[in-house]
Amino acid sequence: MAYSLPDLPYGYDALEPFVDTQTMAIHHGKHHAAYVSNVNTAVAKFPELAGLGIEDLNRRVGTPHLPSDIATAVRNNGGGHWNHNFFWNIMCAPSSSSGPGGELKAAVEAAFGSVDEMKQRFNAAAAARFGSGWAWLVLTPEGKLEITSTPNQDNPLMASLVEAPGAPVLGLDVWEHAYYLRYQNRRPEYISAWWNVVNWEQANDFYKAAAKPRA
């Protein structure tokens, strides 16, 4: 079954004034849509991959379980599709961004000393990512929260390619197309503004799911 562009869980204008309406419309309707189209084209060449969900497909990147003919296309476009699915869901209207709480807040304070310290380290990772990429808060397989960044459309599911593999809890897109219409070259300003639209309830759910013991 082909992958599809998901509907956003809010309107294109919902993240104003921190993420502008035009950026959201282009980002979702053009950039994300292109990743979906391109990964579908790649996977269609190998029917044995047709039943894989996008998360499982990403987990195959960098392994022998992905045909070499489409490895780069899947890494770039399958990564782009999964990353953006995650990104849309980790944001919400500013009025709904309630701040960290629950199990995630406790885990962040245990790992970093405070939520503010975690944010500072996350901001530094996002600002320091050269060129295009992402910043992540990840729960590693050992149960440790770590901050990392990845180039292009790589993500922590691609265990053999990244420094800190694991389950993403927070993720920030720092490609220029995510912020340039409003913030131009002021990436740190965009990073700081982004915290106003973080969906902390969803982040807590991602954390709890990742921390749940596997059978």
mmCIF file of C-alpha atoms in Angstrom:
data_model
loop_
_atom_site.group_PDB
_atom_site.id
_atom_site.type_symbol
_atom_site.label_atom_id
_atom_site.label_comp_id
_atom_site.label_asym_id
_atom_site.label_seq_id
_atom_site.Cartn_x
_atom_site.Cartn_y
_atom_site.Cartn_z
ATOM 1 C CA MET A 1 0.000 0.000 0.000
ATOM 2 C CA ALA A 2 1.348 3.406 -0.967
ATOM 3 C CA TYR A 3 2.259 5.973 1.649
ATOM 4 C CA SER A 4 0.095 9.080 1.775
ATOM 5 C CA LEU A 5 0.412 12.684 2.872
ATOM 6 C CA PRO A 6 -1.316 12.993 6.246
ATOM 7 C CA ASP A 7 -3.708 15.779 7.071
ATOM 8 C CA LEU A 8 -2.354 18.194 9.638
ATOM 9 C CA PRO A 9 -3.959 17.967 13.090
ATOM 10 C CA TYR A 10 -4.558 21.746 12.905
ATOM 11 C CA GLY A 11 -4.916 24.500 10.303
ATOM 12 C CA TYR A 12 -1.986 26.050 8.495
ATOM 13 C CA ASP A 13 -2.482 29.218 10.541
ATOM 14 C CA ALA A 14 -2.698 27.468 13.915
ATOM 15 C CA LEU A 15 0.943 28.006 14.907
ATOM 16 C CA GLU A 16 0.952 31.767 14.325
ATOM 17 C CA PRO A 17 2.782 33.934 15.177
ATOM 18 C CA PHE A 18 5.657 31.551 15.840
ATOM 19 C CA VAL A 19 5.411 29.523 12.619
ATOM 20 C CA ASP A 20 3.717 31.438 9.834
ATOM 21 C CA THR A 21 0.815 30.277 7.690
ATOM 22 C CA GLN A 22 2.613 30.474 4.352
ATOM 23 C CA THR A 23 5.547 28.426 5.607
ATOM 24 C CA MET A 24 3.219 25.740 6.919
ATOM 25 C CA ALA A 25 1.278 25.555 3.649
ATOM 26 C CA ILE A 26 4.425 25.206 1.554
ATOM 27 C CA HIS A 27 6.193 22.936 4.017
ATOM 28 C CA HIS A 28 3.315 20.475 4.233
ATOM 29 C CA GLY A 29 1.721 20.767 0.812
ATOM 30 C CA LYS A 30 4.921 20.953 -1.249
ATOM 31 C CA HIS A 31 7.966 19.655 0.623
ATOM 32 C CA HIS A 32 6.317 16.840 2.563
ATOM 33 C CA ALA A 33 4.181 15.877 -0.406
ATOM 34 C CA ALA A 34 7.323 15.535 -2.538
ATOM 35 C CA TYR A 35 8.916 13.164 -0.019
ATOM 36 C CA VAL A 36 5.795 10.992 -0.085
ATOM 37 C CA SER A 37 5.720 10.869 -3.876
ATOM 38 C CA ASN A 38 9.419 10.068 -4.145
ATOM 39 C CA VAL A 39 9.463 7.315 -1.526
ATOM 40 C CA ASN A 40 6.424 5.708 -3.169
ATOM 41 C CA THR A 41 8.247 5.716 -6.508
ATOM 42 C CA ALA A 42 11.290 4.069 -4.945
ATOM 43 C CA VAL A 43 9.435 1.397 -2.997
ATOM 44 C CA ALA A 44 7.206 0.498 -5.949
ATOM 45 C CA LYS A 45 10.236 -1.108 -7.596
ATOM 46 C CA PHE A 46 10.361 -3.761 -4.856
ATOM 47 C CA PRO A 47 6.931 -5.290 -4.103
ATOM 48 C CA GLU A 48 8.345 -7.138 -1.089
ATOM 49 C CA LEU A 49 8.533 -3.760 0.695
ATOM 50 C CA ALA A 50 4.902 -2.878 0.033
ATOM 51 C CA GLY A 51 3.638 -4.000 3.420
ATOM 52 C CA LEU A 52 6.158 -2.049 5.491
ATOM 53 C CA GLY A 53 4.971 0.900 7.532
ATOM 54 C CA ILE A 54 7.056 4.052 7.229
ATOM 55 C CA GLU A 55 8.680 3.534 10.651
ATOM 56 C CA ASP A 56 9.794 0.015 9.773
ATOM 57 C CA LEU A 57 11.082 1.254 6.418
ATOM 58 C CA ASN A 58 13.185 3.863 8.202
ATOM 59 C CA ARG A 59 14.589 1.237 10.535
ATOM 60 C CA ARG A 60 15.909 -0.627 7.485
ATOM 61 C CA VAL A 61 17.932 2.339 6.262
ATOM 62 C CA GLY A 62 21.632 1.556 6.492
ATOM 63 C CA THR A 63 21.059 -2.186 6.743
ATOM 64 C CA PRO A 64 21.268 -5.032 4.203
ATOM 65 C CA HIS A 65 17.468 -5.341 4.444
ATOM 66 C CA LEU A 66 17.000 -2.439 2.045
ATOM 67 C CA PRO A 67 17.856 -2.959 -1.646
ATOM 68 C CA SER A 68 20.934 -0.944 -2.601
ATOM 69 C CA ASP A 69 19.189 0.352 -5.743
ATOM 70 C CA ILE A 70 16.835 2.482 -3.654
ATOM 71 C CA ALA A 71 18.837 2.920 -0.438
ATOM 72 C CA THR A 72 19.590 6.603 -0.979
ATOM 73 C CA ALA A 73 16.096 7.457 -2.208
ATOM 74 C CA VAL A 74 14.527 5.773 0.801
ATOM 75 C CA ARG A 75 16.984 7.352 3.212
ATOM 76 C CA ASN A 76 16.227 10.829 1.909
ATOM 77 C CA ASN A 77 12.525 10.571 1.100
ATOM 78 C CA GLY A 78 11.389 7.873 3.498
ATOM 79 C CA GLY A 79 13.272 9.773 6.172
ATOM 80 C CA GLY A 80 11.616 12.998 5.081
ATOM 81 C CA HIS A 81 8.175 11.410 5.234
ATOM 82 C CA TRP A 82 8.634 9.921 8.711
ATOM 83 C CA ASN A 83 10.340 13.023 10.096
ATOM 84 C CA HIS A 84 7.553 15.308 8.965
ATOM 85 C CA ASN A 85 4.822 12.994 10.237
ATOM 86 C CA PHE A 86 6.531 13.231 13.612
ATOM 87 C CA PHE A 87 7.114 16.982 13.365
ATOM 88 C CA TRP A 88 3.499 17.914 12.650
ATOM 89 C CA ASN A 89 2.326 15.911 15.640
ATOM 90 C CA ILE A 90 4.861 17.336 18.069
ATOM 91 C CA MET A 91 3.433 20.821 17.534
ATOM 92 C CA CYS A 92 0.155 22.471 18.504
ATOM 93 C CA ALA A 93 -1.433 25.905 18.751
ATOM 94 C CA PRO A 94 0.369 28.161 21.265
ATOM 95 C CA SER A 95 -2.737 28.228 23.431
ATOM 96 C CA SER A 96 -2.555 24.424 23.731
ATOM 97 C CA SER A 97 1.141 24.234 24.561
ATOM 98 C CA SER A 98 0.861 23.568 28.270
ATOM 99 C CA GLY A 99 4.512 23.015 29.168
ATOM 100 C CA PRO A 100 6.252 19.787 30.119
ATOM 101 C CA GLY A 101 4.651 17.505 32.647
ATOM 102 C CA GLY A 102 4.136 13.930 33.719
ATOM 103 C CA GLU A 103 6.688 11.211 33.206
ATOM 104 C CA LEU A 104 8.625 13.158 30.596
ATOM 105 C CA LYS A 105 9.231 16.150 32.857
ATOM 106 C CA ALA A 106 10.513 13.878 35.602
ATOM 107 C CA ALA A 107 12.788 12.044 33.175
ATOM 108 C CA VAL A 108 14.139 15.296 31.717
ATOM 109 C CA GLU A 109 14.899 16.664 35.182
ATOM 110 C CA ALA A 110 16.651 13.416 36.110
ATOM 111 C CA ALA A 111 18.733 13.414 32.922
ATOM 112 C CA PHE A 112 19.567 17.115 32.553
ATOM 113 C CA GLY A 113 18.907 18.685 35.949
ATOM 114 C CA SER A 114 16.070 20.884 34.690
ATOM 115 C CA VAL A 115 13.810 21.467 31.711
ATOM 116 C CA ASP A 116 15.607 24.756 31.024
ATOM 117 C CA GLU A 117 18.953 22.978 30.831
ATOM 118 C CA MET A 118 17.514 20.439 28.393
ATOM 119 C CA LYS A 119 16.166 23.251 26.233
ATOM 120 C CA GLN A 120 19.531 25.018 26.214
ATOM 121 C CA ARG A 121 21.324 21.854 25.078
ATOM 122 C CA PHE A 122 18.647 21.129 22.492
ATOM 123 C CA ASN A 123 18.854 24.697 21.170
ATOM 124 C CA ALA A 124 22.632 24.411 20.904
ATOM 125 C CA ALA A 125 22.377 21.161 18.937
ATOM 126 C CA ALA A 126 19.792 22.669 16.586
ATOM 127 C CA ALA A 127 21.816 25.843 16.030
ATOM 128 C CA ALA A 128 25.072 23.959 15.475
ATOM 129 C CA ARG A 129 23.691 21.554 12.833
ATOM 130 C CA PHE A 130 25.571 22.664 9.729
ATOM 131 C CA GLY A 131 23.370 23.045 6.670
ATOM 132 C CA SER A 132 20.082 21.161 6.699
ATOM 133 C CA GLY A 133 18.957 18.675 9.323
ATOM 134 C CA TRP A 134 17.150 18.042 12.577
ATOM 135 C CA ALA A 135 17.617 18.238 16.343
ATOM 136 C CA TRP A 136 16.220 15.471 18.533
ATOM 137 C CA LEU A 137 15.520 14.484 22.114
ATOM 138 C CA VAL A 138 15.830 10.706 22.038
ATOM 139 C CA LEU A 139 15.204 7.863 24.450
ATOM 140 C CA THR A 140 18.004 5.402 23.753
ATOM 141 C CA PRO A 141 17.564 1.612 23.927
ATOM 142 C CA GLU A 142 19.328 1.780 27.298
ATOM 143 C CA GLY A 143 16.565 4.017 28.633
ATOM 144 C CA LYS A 144 18.616 7.234 28.636
ATOM 145 C CA LEU A 145 17.439 10.591 27.321
ATOM 146 C CA GLU A 146 19.966 12.140 24.955
ATOM 147 C CA ILE A 147 20.083 15.173 22.676
ATOM 148 C CA THR A 148 21.453 14.731 19.189
ATOM 149 C CA SER A 149 21.174 16.097 15.683
ATOM 150 C CA THR A 150 21.140 14.491 12.252
ATOM 151 C CA PRO A 151 21.916 15.763 8.766
ATOM 152 C CA ASN A 152 19.398 16.055 5.946
ATOM 153 C CA GLN A 153 16.440 13.693 6.586
ATOM 154 C CA ASP A 154 18.267 11.170 8.760
ATOM 155 C CA ASN A 155 16.629 10.326 12.084
ATOM 156 C CA PRO A 156 17.343 8.253 15.211
ATOM 157 C CA LEU A 157 15.420 5.255 13.825
ATOM 158 C CA MET A 158 18.311 4.731 11.380
ATOM 159 C CA ALA A 159 20.349 3.021 14.065
ATOM 160 C CA SER A 160 23.422 2.149 12.021
ATOM 161 C CA LEU A 161 23.860 5.707 10.707
ATOM 162 C CA VAL A 162 23.386 7.984 13.716
ATOM 163 C CA GLU A 163 25.300 8.813 16.867
ATOM 164 C CA ALA A 164 22.336 8.358 19.224
ATOM 165 C CA PRO A 165 19.837 5.803 17.924
ATOM 166 C CA GLY A 166 16.562 5.414 19.729
ATOM 167 C CA ALA A 167 12.972 6.616 19.914
ATOM 168 C CA PRO A 168 12.445 10.329 19.208
ATOM 169 C CA VAL A 169 10.564 12.262 21.872
ATOM 170 C CA LEU A 170 11.049 15.757 20.433
ATOM 171 C CA GLY A 171 12.248 16.720 16.967
ATOM 172 C CA LEU A 172 12.866 20.086 15.311
ATOM 173 C CA ASP A 173 13.275 20.667 11.589
ATOM 174 C CA VAL A 174 16.120 23.129 10.953
ATOM 175 C CA TRP A 175 16.046 23.013 7.153
ATOM 176 C CA GLU A 176 15.811 26.584 5.875
ATOM 177 C CA HIS A 177 12.430 25.900 4.291
ATOM 178 C CA ALA A 178 11.035 25.398 7.811
ATOM 179 C CA TYR A 179 11.717 28.963 8.894
ATOM 180 C CA TYR A 180 13.217 31.225 6.223
ATOM 181 C CA LEU A 181 10.096 33.139 5.198
ATOM 182 C CA ARG A 182 9.705 34.575 8.690
ATOM 183 C CA TYR A 183 13.121 34.307 10.287
ATOM 184 C CA GLN A 184 15.458 34.527 7.255
ATOM 185 C CA ASN A 185 18.951 33.584 8.474
ATOM 186 C CA ARG A 186 18.041 33.938 12.164
ATOM 187 C CA ARG A 187 17.878 30.240 12.958
ATOM 188 C CA PRO A 188 18.415 30.711 16.730
ATOM 189 C CA GLU A 189 15.371 33.006 16.843
ATOM 190 C CA TYR A 190 13.250 30.330 15.122
ATOM 191 C CA ILE A 191 14.541 27.660 17.515
ATOM 192 C CA SER A 192 13.658 29.773 20.533
ATOM 193 C CA ALA A 193 10.195 30.586 19.149
ATOM 194 C CA TRP A 194 9.451 26.932 18.427
ATOM 195 C CA TRP A 195 9.132 26.056 22.104
ATOM 196 C CA ASN A 196 5.898 28.074 22.142
ATOM 197 C CA VAL A 197 4.213 25.506 19.879
ATOM 198 C CA VAL A 198 5.556 22.249 21.333
ATOM 199 C CA ASN A 199 2.820 19.719 22.035
ATOM 200 C CA TRP A 200 4.073 18.544 25.412
ATOM 201 C CA GLU A 201 1.205 16.105 25.913
ATOM 202 C CA GLN A 202 2.166 14.333 22.695
ATOM 203 C CA ALA A 203 5.840 14.396 23.679
ATOM 204 C CA ASN A 204 4.933 12.781 26.991
ATOM 205 C CA ASP A 205 2.974 10.102 25.118
ATOM 206 C CA PHE A 206 5.965 9.444 22.834
ATOM 207 C CA TYR A 207 8.182 9.149 25.893
ATOM 208 C CA LYS A 208 5.844 6.742 27.710
ATOM 209 C CA ALA A 209 5.505 4.553 24.611
ATOM 210 C CA ALA A 210 9.267 4.417 24.165
ATOM 211 C CA ALA A 211 9.902 3.716 27.854
ATOM 212 C CA LYS A 212 7.345 0.925 28.061
ATOM 213 C CA PRO A 213 9.060 -2.451 28.538
ATOM 214 C CA ARG A 214 8.934 -4.611 25.433
ATOM 215 C CA ALA A 215 7.732 -8.202 25.706
#
